[in-house]
Amino acid sequence: MKKFNFRKVLDGLTASSPGGISSGSSGSGGGGSGAGSGSVQSGGTAGTPREEIQETLTSDYFQICKTVRHGFPYLPTALAFDTVQKILAIGTRTGAIRILGRPGVDCYCQHESGAAVLQLQFLINEGALVSASADDTLHLWNLRQKRPAILHSLKFNRERITYCHLPFQSKWLYVGTERGNTHIVNIESFVLSGYVIMWNKAIELSTKTHPGPVVHLSDSPKDEGKLLIGYENGTVVLWDLKSKRADLRVYYDEAIHSVCWHHEGKQFMCSHSDGSLTLWNLRSPTRPFQTTVPHGKIPRDGKKLETCKPILKAEYKTCKNSEPFIIFSGGLSYDKPCRRPSLTIMHGKAITVLEMDHPIVDFLTLCETPYPNEFQEPYAVVVMLEKDLIVVDLTQSNFPIFENPYPMDIHDSPVTCTEYFANCPPHSIPVLYTVGAKHKKQGYSNKEWPISGGAWNLGAHTYPEIIITGHADGSIKFWDASAITLQMLYKLKTSKVFEKQKLEGKPTAEIVEEDPFAIQMMYWCPESRIFCVAGVSAYVIVYKFSKHEINTEIVALEVRLQNEEDIITPEPEITPTFSDASSQLPLLQNLSGSTSTVASEGMMKDRIPCLSVKTRPVRMPPGYQAELVVQLVWVDGEPPQQITSLAVSSAYGLVAFGNCNGLAVVDFMQKMVLLSMGTIDLYGSSDPYQRQPRSPRKSKQFTADNFCMRGLSNFYPDLTKRIRTSYQSKFYKDQANGFIMNSTYISKIARRGPGRPPFRKAQSAACMEISLPVTTEENRENSFSRSRSSSVSSIDRESKETITALYFMESFARKNDSSVSPCLWVGTGLGMVLIISLNLPAADELRQTEPVMVSPSGKFLTLKGAVLVFACLDCTGVLIRPPYEVWRDPNSIDENEKPRKRKLVMHSPSSSQDMGEHQYTVVCSEKQAKVFSLPSQTCLYVHNITETSFLLRADVVSLCNSICLACFCANGHIMTLSLPSLRPMLDVNYLPVTDMRIARTFCFTNEGEALYLSSPTEIQRLTFSQEMCDSLQDMLGDLFAPVETPEAQNRGFLKGLFGGSGQAFDREELFGEATAGKASRSLAQHIPGSGGIEGMKGAAGGVVGDLARARVALEERGQRLGELDEKTANMMASAEAFSKQAHELMLKYKDKKWYQF
């Protein structure tokens, strides 16, 4: 662990507020791995000394653990279903397994090796699962606990696993390999049996070629002692396990992809690579008694059947009261290359083709019985697609699909940003659900979701939680995330505000070629239901919520932001201030004139927005309705820079946003621009940097590739479509400490100053390139050419200072103010904090008519690195929430035909309070956090969070009736600091940022929760609250529920006597060590898992360990004895039934003569 170092503990104190720091400072610090340290309290506080604020949070309140994962399993590879427990398992290419049951039962587990899952097999109604992975290892998972664990593993050393089969109620697993051999594994001990079926013994001696890998294994429904082995080259062998020889062999010219039995065990079906299905009878194995090419053209004049695409999998399921079902994937004709992937259902003479939106990975037919020798009675088909999971209802003739209760459509369009809100107002979820339910799709099956296993209850944490996701197509999705579940509430399409894009002849096509509506930032106020988004095409849309449909025109404003000067050198020794706020008044004279109507002067593009807002009246359904659209426009031939910060105040009726050119403040109540000013102009005459006018740029021919951030295609490599996004990344290489991010995601970042987000210099559009090749010497020279120093004295020469954080609050705008007033706090990429004073009309009645005055206050503060977040505390250390307007429907009127008046909720102290009242302001940047006392603007506490890395996200969140500062660092550390003293309470190296997706979507919320996109299709939620970790077990669903295995159907006396094998097949006797011997040790290696007795042996010792092992063994023995009792009772009942039938038969024929029979 990194030791505490007093070096630079006081760094930055001299560069704080103009009030300075008194000389009586004392230092205290603590730190953790990867994080900086140093926490300073200064004298000269404005009223309350440090000891009077009692902080209740300690390190005992914090612990990090993952809670639940939502979404579609990324890159699925395998399916399995427990017919009795009714739970579904999905394996993926990344080594993950998702187990799904009834809504709320959703479990994620991961193989440590990360190898792809090849196949899954449930131990039906046993609470266990076998997985075969691409590293040729078998794993046995214990599902009788809420977080499954591996009991055993078996690593094959010399052969590669290709197929596995576990017969129902058997403890012997058949394993086929690439060499064509079949091995047998004991599930209980997870060791290999000495019984092996060698490929050269299975095929005929006269065969000169290798049959290929094993592609199928299954025991005969008629006789458990017969094993059907399918080889890739078209050979099928029925192997007699007792006599150790082949009963029959079947040969076909085409490769085999799958094999399936008829339930009577007299026929089996094969699917082949030429699109054909062959049906074989055990009595005549020389050739198939039926061959069909379902999608091939009918041959004429005796010609050969038409060849089609391979049938990758086929299932043959019988019904007692109807024709059997033949279900298969693939097999389409080659002459229709544009047809989508399909699933074909053949039922009698009817053939139904279900076209899918994505390629089919696997499918399973759900049947009523687990017994293979009974009528299967299929009722549904689970189809796993590459990007979706659907279930088809087989009980209805039109085969409708079931409505999926799981959130499998998070990735319909790539996620570009996320927001997380815990402990929302109780009305939020019902209101959103009401408007979202009206847009749900129709035509689903009216039956209940068939995957209904497991058990789940709400648990103790039942406060409302909402997750909002922004997407590349401009859509917004609101999700109910309460009680660790996820259900979509409402979907909003922001693209409906704009005209449709025309790729030719429009300037918009030159800016964003493919995803002009991608969401970049979101701001939501749950109390006022104001929602605001910023898009990649440099626009902001303000939405208001209404329960009524309207038809209205969309109001659009255009803002011109331009930076006219370059930074030359800093002056770190001088602490600049505004001498008087009145000196800034001349700057406000032309603010409202900064917006202009669309015009173009000369040949150069100027004052043209990126997108065209609809000018005709637009129908807006109930829900969120566009109130105002604000667009940045081209300036002197350069496209607008993308928006980097966004804030909205429903109480003030203002929206503020900034980019690397400057800041804009818009009144969305009066639909007018209040401020449009370059960042440099906000400093006025006391600018801390020397600047010079920008040299004129050469005219450039801009293309979409110059302006658009080319990043989402790297986050989603499986997408064929190139996505463009505007995420403002902060990855870099620090030459001083050697911190290097993966070059796959970042190959070029322009030179920038400390704390600057990596915007592309001189290429407008504020876009960063990701994963672009460095081809020129100039690019190679500029890439990471400077150390990312956080000292103010080492600022690079930069042309623009980016606005990185905005916050509306009731605060002291100027030093030594006597009362609080509306303010806008502004943070920049150079670590500067500016305060903008807002002068609102005194009476609410005048708010719609009187103008709002906006003016810089004349003061600013400094930090290291780009500013990320603000928060305000009262004099007792309680978080002051920003004021808000109570929601009122803008389209409804009361009985008096008058609109309802605005009702504001103010959390800040009133202006009539004593001068002694003060506030604390928390400011956190990429490198450090500071707490200032207002109105004196004295820096009370400083904590240098990290020296070797930088923060990606920071938020002030509530936890256990207190608050803390939660930080996520680029080196993977999650940290929490107490407030206001900034004491480190948690520092865990939890999540290495190996993917830009994590940095782009990570966010904190109240109650100690957080989330991020763990894959392009999945959301991972986590908690850093000890209380939540302790109660997590109660919140998770149970995968295993005690269910009796259904009894086998009574086959009848005569059918049992003449219809099948007369002897019971004893696998234990045949495969056990006593008969088969031991397998070669070099063939496979047994690896004990952590979930069974073997794991306990390593964890426990002495008498306690022995007692624990004895207790587990006793429980297992009791369970086996119970099963034995049940089997004995069943045998006795069967014997009694047989005796009764025999007695009745004897009485029936007792007095008859021989000739009467």
mmCIF file of C-alpha atoms in Angstrom, residues 293-456:
data_model
loop_
_atom_site.group_PDB
_atom_site.id
_atom_site.type_symbol
_atom_site.label_atom_id
_atom_site.label_comp_id
_atom_site.label_asym_id
_atom_site.label_seq_id
_atom_site.Cartn_x
_atom_site.Cartn_y
_atom_site.Cartn_z
ATOM 1 C CA VAL A 293 -35.236 -30.917 -48.155
ATOM 2 C CA PRO A 294 -37.922 -28.715 -46.564
ATOM 3 C CA HIS A 295 -36.938 -25.523 -48.358
ATOM 4 C CA GLY A 296 -35.683 -27.078 -51.569
ATOM 5 C CA LYS A 297 -37.552 -26.964 -54.851
ATOM 6 C CA ILE A 298 -39.452 -30.085 -55.864
ATOM 7 C CA PRO A 299 -37.214 -32.046 -58.286
ATOM 8 C CA ARG A 300 -38.487 -32.920 -61.725
ATOM 9 C CA ASP A 301 -37.713 -35.943 -63.869
ATOM 10 C CA GLY A 302 -36.150 -37.768 -60.966
ATOM 11 C CA LYS A 303 -33.364 -35.264 -60.493
ATOM 12 C CA LYS A 304 -31.493 -34.958 -57.233
ATOM 13 C CA LEU A 305 -32.995 -32.835 -54.483
ATOM 14 C CA GLU A 306 -31.913 -29.201 -54.525
ATOM 15 C CA THR A 307 -29.113 -28.324 -52.151
ATOM 16 C CA CYS A 308 -29.916 -25.693 -49.516
ATOM 17 C CA LYS A 309 -28.110 -24.044 -46.628
ATOM 18 C CA PRO A 310 -27.167 -26.318 -43.732
ATOM 19 C CA ILE A 311 -29.761 -27.185 -41.123
ATOM 20 C CA LEU A 312 -27.752 -26.418 -38.032
ATOM 21 C CA LYS A 313 -30.106 -27.972 -35.528
ATOM 22 C CA ALA A 314 -33.332 -29.977 -35.657
ATOM 23 C CA GLU A 315 -35.647 -31.257 -32.943
ATOM 24 C CA TYR A 316 -38.292 -33.994 -33.331
ATOM 25 C CA LYS A 317 -41.025 -33.697 -30.692
ATOM 26 C CA THR A 318 -44.135 -35.884 -30.517
ATOM 27 C CA CYS A 319 -47.628 -35.085 -29.333
ATOM 28 C CA LYS A 320 -50.264 -37.522 -28.061
ATOM 29 C CA ASN A 321 -53.246 -35.875 -29.738
ATOM 30 C CA SER A 322 -51.703 -34.303 -32.831
ATOM 31 C CA GLU A 323 -48.997 -34.628 -35.418
ATOM 32 C CA PRO A 324 -45.356 -34.375 -34.263
ATOM 33 C CA PHE A 325 -43.411 -31.113 -34.412
ATOM 34 C CA ILE A 326 -40.211 -30.885 -36.458
ATOM 35 C CA ILE A 327 -38.415 -27.640 -35.627
ATOM 36 C CA PHE A 328 -35.130 -26.589 -37.195
ATOM 37 C CA SER A 329 -32.934 -23.575 -37.871
ATOM 38 C CA GLY A 330 -31.316 -22.842 -41.225
ATOM 39 C CA GLY A 331 -31.962 -24.890 -44.344
ATOM 40 C CA LEU A 332 -33.062 -21.977 -46.562
ATOM 41 C CA SER A 333 -32.574 -22.020 -50.306
ATOM 42 C CA TYR A 334 -29.390 -20.507 -51.740
ATOM 43 C CA ASP A 335 -31.305 -18.659 -54.441
ATOM 44 C CA LYS A 336 -32.683 -16.224 -51.836
ATOM 45 C CA PRO A 337 -29.531 -14.764 -50.329
ATOM 46 C CA CYS A 338 -31.230 -11.716 -48.803
ATOM 47 C CA ARG A 339 -33.647 -13.665 -46.646
ATOM 48 C CA ARG A 340 -33.248 -13.189 -42.934
ATOM 49 C CA PRO A 341 -32.313 -16.015 -40.542
ATOM 50 C CA SER A 342 -35.318 -18.194 -39.860
ATOM 51 C CA LEU A 343 -36.769 -20.876 -37.639
ATOM 52 C CA THR A 344 -38.974 -23.405 -39.401
ATOM 53 C CA ILE A 345 -41.813 -25.219 -37.639
ATOM 54 C CA MET A 346 -43.263 -28.262 -39.407
ATOM 55 C CA HIS A 347 -46.479 -29.536 -37.859
ATOM 56 C CA GLY A 348 -48.181 -32.159 -39.960
ATOM 57 C CA LYS A 349 -48.443 -30.764 -43.493
ATOM 58 C CA ALA A 350 -48.158 -27.150 -42.344
ATOM 59 C CA ILE A 351 -44.766 -25.456 -42.640
ATOM 60 C CA THR A 352 -44.290 -22.115 -40.873
ATOM 61 C CA VAL A 353 -41.164 -20.034 -41.349
ATOM 62 C CA LEU A 354 -40.445 -17.480 -38.620
ATOM 63 C CA GLU A 355 -37.987 -14.869 -39.849
ATOM 64 C CA MET A 356 -35.668 -13.399 -37.226
ATOM 65 C CA ASP A 357 -34.005 -10.007 -36.965
ATOM 66 C CA HIS A 358 -30.653 -11.544 -36.008
ATOM 67 C CA PRO A 359 -28.782 -14.814 -36.651
ATOM 68 C CA ILE A 360 -29.908 -17.801 -34.576
ATOM 69 C CA VAL A 361 -27.319 -19.012 -32.073
ATOM 70 C CA ASP A 362 -29.297 -21.874 -30.545
ATOM 71 C CA PHE A 363 -32.847 -22.926 -29.733
ATOM 72 C CA LEU A 364 -34.581 -25.304 -27.347
ATOM 73 C CA THR A 365 -38.036 -26.849 -27.400
ATOM 74 C CA LEU A 366 -39.763 -26.745 -24.018
ATOM 75 C CA CYS A 367 -41.743 -29.914 -23.287
ATOM 76 C CA GLU A 368 -44.089 -30.995 -20.545
ATOM 77 C CA THR A 369 -42.172 -34.090 -19.474
ATOM 78 C CA PRO A 370 -38.508 -34.681 -18.610
ATOM 79 C CA TYR A 371 -38.751 -38.336 -19.593
ATOM 80 C CA PRO A 372 -37.392 -38.991 -23.112
ATOM 81 C CA ASN A 373 -39.512 -42.122 -23.642
ATOM 82 C CA GLU A 374 -42.887 -40.379 -23.282
ATOM 83 C CA PHE A 375 -44.882 -38.143 -25.600
ATOM 84 C CA GLN A 376 -42.986 -34.862 -25.367
ATOM 85 C CA GLU A 377 -45.968 -32.469 -25.714
ATOM 86 C CA PRO A 378 -43.967 -29.358 -26.730
ATOM 87 C CA TYR A 379 -45.500 -26.030 -25.727
ATOM 88 C CA ALA A 380 -42.845 -23.391 -26.535
ATOM 89 C CA VAL A 381 -39.546 -22.811 -28.313
ATOM 90 C CA VAL A 382 -36.793 -20.647 -26.788
ATOM 91 C CA VAL A 383 -34.774 -19.041 -29.568
ATOM 92 C CA MET A 384 -31.450 -17.440 -28.703
ATOM 93 C CA LEU A 385 -30.457 -14.878 -31.300
ATOM 94 C CA GLU A 386 -27.203 -12.981 -31.447
ATOM 95 C CA LYS A 387 -28.871 -9.909 -29.974
ATOM 96 C CA ASP A 388 -32.237 -11.029 -28.656
ATOM 97 C CA LEU A 389 -34.072 -13.764 -26.793
ATOM 98 C CA ILE A 390 -37.563 -14.762 -27.935
ATOM 99 C CA VAL A 391 -39.954 -17.507 -26.899
ATOM 100 C CA VAL A 392 -42.505 -18.841 -29.414
ATOM 101 C CA ASP A 393 -45.861 -20.237 -28.268
ATOM 102 C CA LEU A 394 -46.451 -23.614 -29.953
ATOM 103 C CA THR A 395 -49.919 -24.090 -28.527
ATOM 104 C CA GLN A 396 -51.492 -21.575 -30.895
ATOM 105 C CA SER A 397 -51.655 -22.076 -34.643
ATOM 106 C CA ASN A 398 -50.212 -18.654 -35.520
ATOM 107 C CA PHE A 399 -47.216 -19.211 -33.218
ATOM 108 C CA PRO A 400 -47.182 -15.832 -31.419
ATOM 109 C CA ILE A 401 -44.233 -14.910 -29.227
ATOM 110 C CA PHE A 402 -44.397 -14.314 -25.498
ATOM 111 C CA GLU A 403 -43.847 -10.832 -24.109
ATOM 112 C CA ASN A 404 -40.369 -10.903 -22.633
ATOM 113 C CA PRO A 405 -40.315 -9.785 -18.977
ATOM 114 C CA TYR A 406 -36.544 -9.373 -18.963
ATOM 115 C CA PRO A 407 -34.828 -6.163 -20.126
ATOM 116 C CA MET A 408 -33.272 -7.716 -23.226
ATOM 117 C CA ASP A 409 -33.579 -4.608 -25.409
ATOM 118 C CA ILE A 410 -31.193 -2.210 -23.691
ATOM 119 C CA HIS A 411 -28.960 -2.388 -26.744
ATOM 120 C CA ASP A 412 -31.609 -1.868 -29.444
ATOM 121 C CA SER A 413 -29.530 1.165 -30.260
ATOM 122 C CA PRO A 414 -26.053 1.465 -28.703
ATOM 123 C CA VAL A 415 -26.072 3.135 -25.300
ATOM 124 C CA THR A 416 -24.152 6.419 -25.331
ATOM 125 C CA CYS A 417 -24.810 7.715 -21.793
ATOM 126 C CA THR A 418 -26.541 6.719 -18.555
ATOM 127 C CA GLU A 419 -28.002 8.367 -15.466
ATOM 128 C CA TYR A 420 -29.046 6.672 -12.227
ATOM 129 C CA PHE A 421 -31.553 8.005 -9.666
ATOM 130 C CA ALA A 422 -32.185 6.243 -6.350
ATOM 131 C CA ASN A 423 -34.833 7.179 -3.819
ATOM 132 C CA CYS A 424 -36.888 9.077 -6.391
ATOM 133 C CA PRO A 425 -40.274 10.651 -5.586
ATOM 134 C CA PRO A 426 -42.852 7.862 -5.226
ATOM 135 C CA HIS A 427 -44.987 9.188 -8.081
ATOM 136 C CA SER A 428 -42.194 8.998 -10.665
ATOM 137 C CA ILE A 429 -42.531 5.333 -11.615
ATOM 138 C CA PRO A 430 -46.362 5.118 -11.866
ATOM 139 C CA VAL A 431 -46.518 8.293 -13.958
ATOM 140 C CA LEU A 432 -43.888 7.099 -16.432
ATOM 141 C CA TYR A 433 -45.417 3.634 -16.612
ATOM 142 C CA THR A 434 -48.841 5.096 -17.391
ATOM 143 C CA VAL A 435 -47.650 7.039 -20.432
ATOM 144 C CA GLY A 436 -45.297 4.248 -21.542
ATOM 145 C CA ALA A 437 -47.935 1.520 -21.401
ATOM 146 C CA LYS A 438 -49.920 3.218 -24.174
ATOM 147 C CA HIS A 439 -47.104 2.581 -26.652
ATOM 148 C CA LYS A 440 -46.555 -1.115 -25.919
ATOM 149 C CA LYS A 441 -46.632 -3.556 -28.806
ATOM 150 C CA GLN A 442 -49.621 -5.818 -29.316
ATOM 151 C CA GLY A 443 -50.019 -9.367 -30.604
ATOM 152 C CA TYR A 444 -48.172 -11.247 -27.870
ATOM 153 C CA SER A 445 -49.277 -14.645 -26.626
ATOM 154 C CA ASN A 446 -51.904 -14.453 -23.908
ATOM 155 C CA LYS A 447 -50.251 -17.202 -21.887
ATOM 156 C CA GLU A 448 -47.891 -16.736 -18.974
ATOM 157 C CA TRP A 449 -44.147 -16.559 -19.486
ATOM 158 C CA PRO A 450 -42.999 -20.208 -19.489
ATOM 159 C CA ILE A 451 -39.629 -19.632 -17.792
ATOM 160 C CA SER A 452 -41.113 -19.316 -14.324
ATOM 161 C CA GLY A 453 -38.699 -21.059 -11.973
ATOM 162 C CA GLY A 454 -37.051 -19.851 -8.807
ATOM 163 C CA ALA A 455 -38.413 -17.620 -6.073
ATOM 164 C CA TRP A 456 -38.004 -13.907 -5.386
#
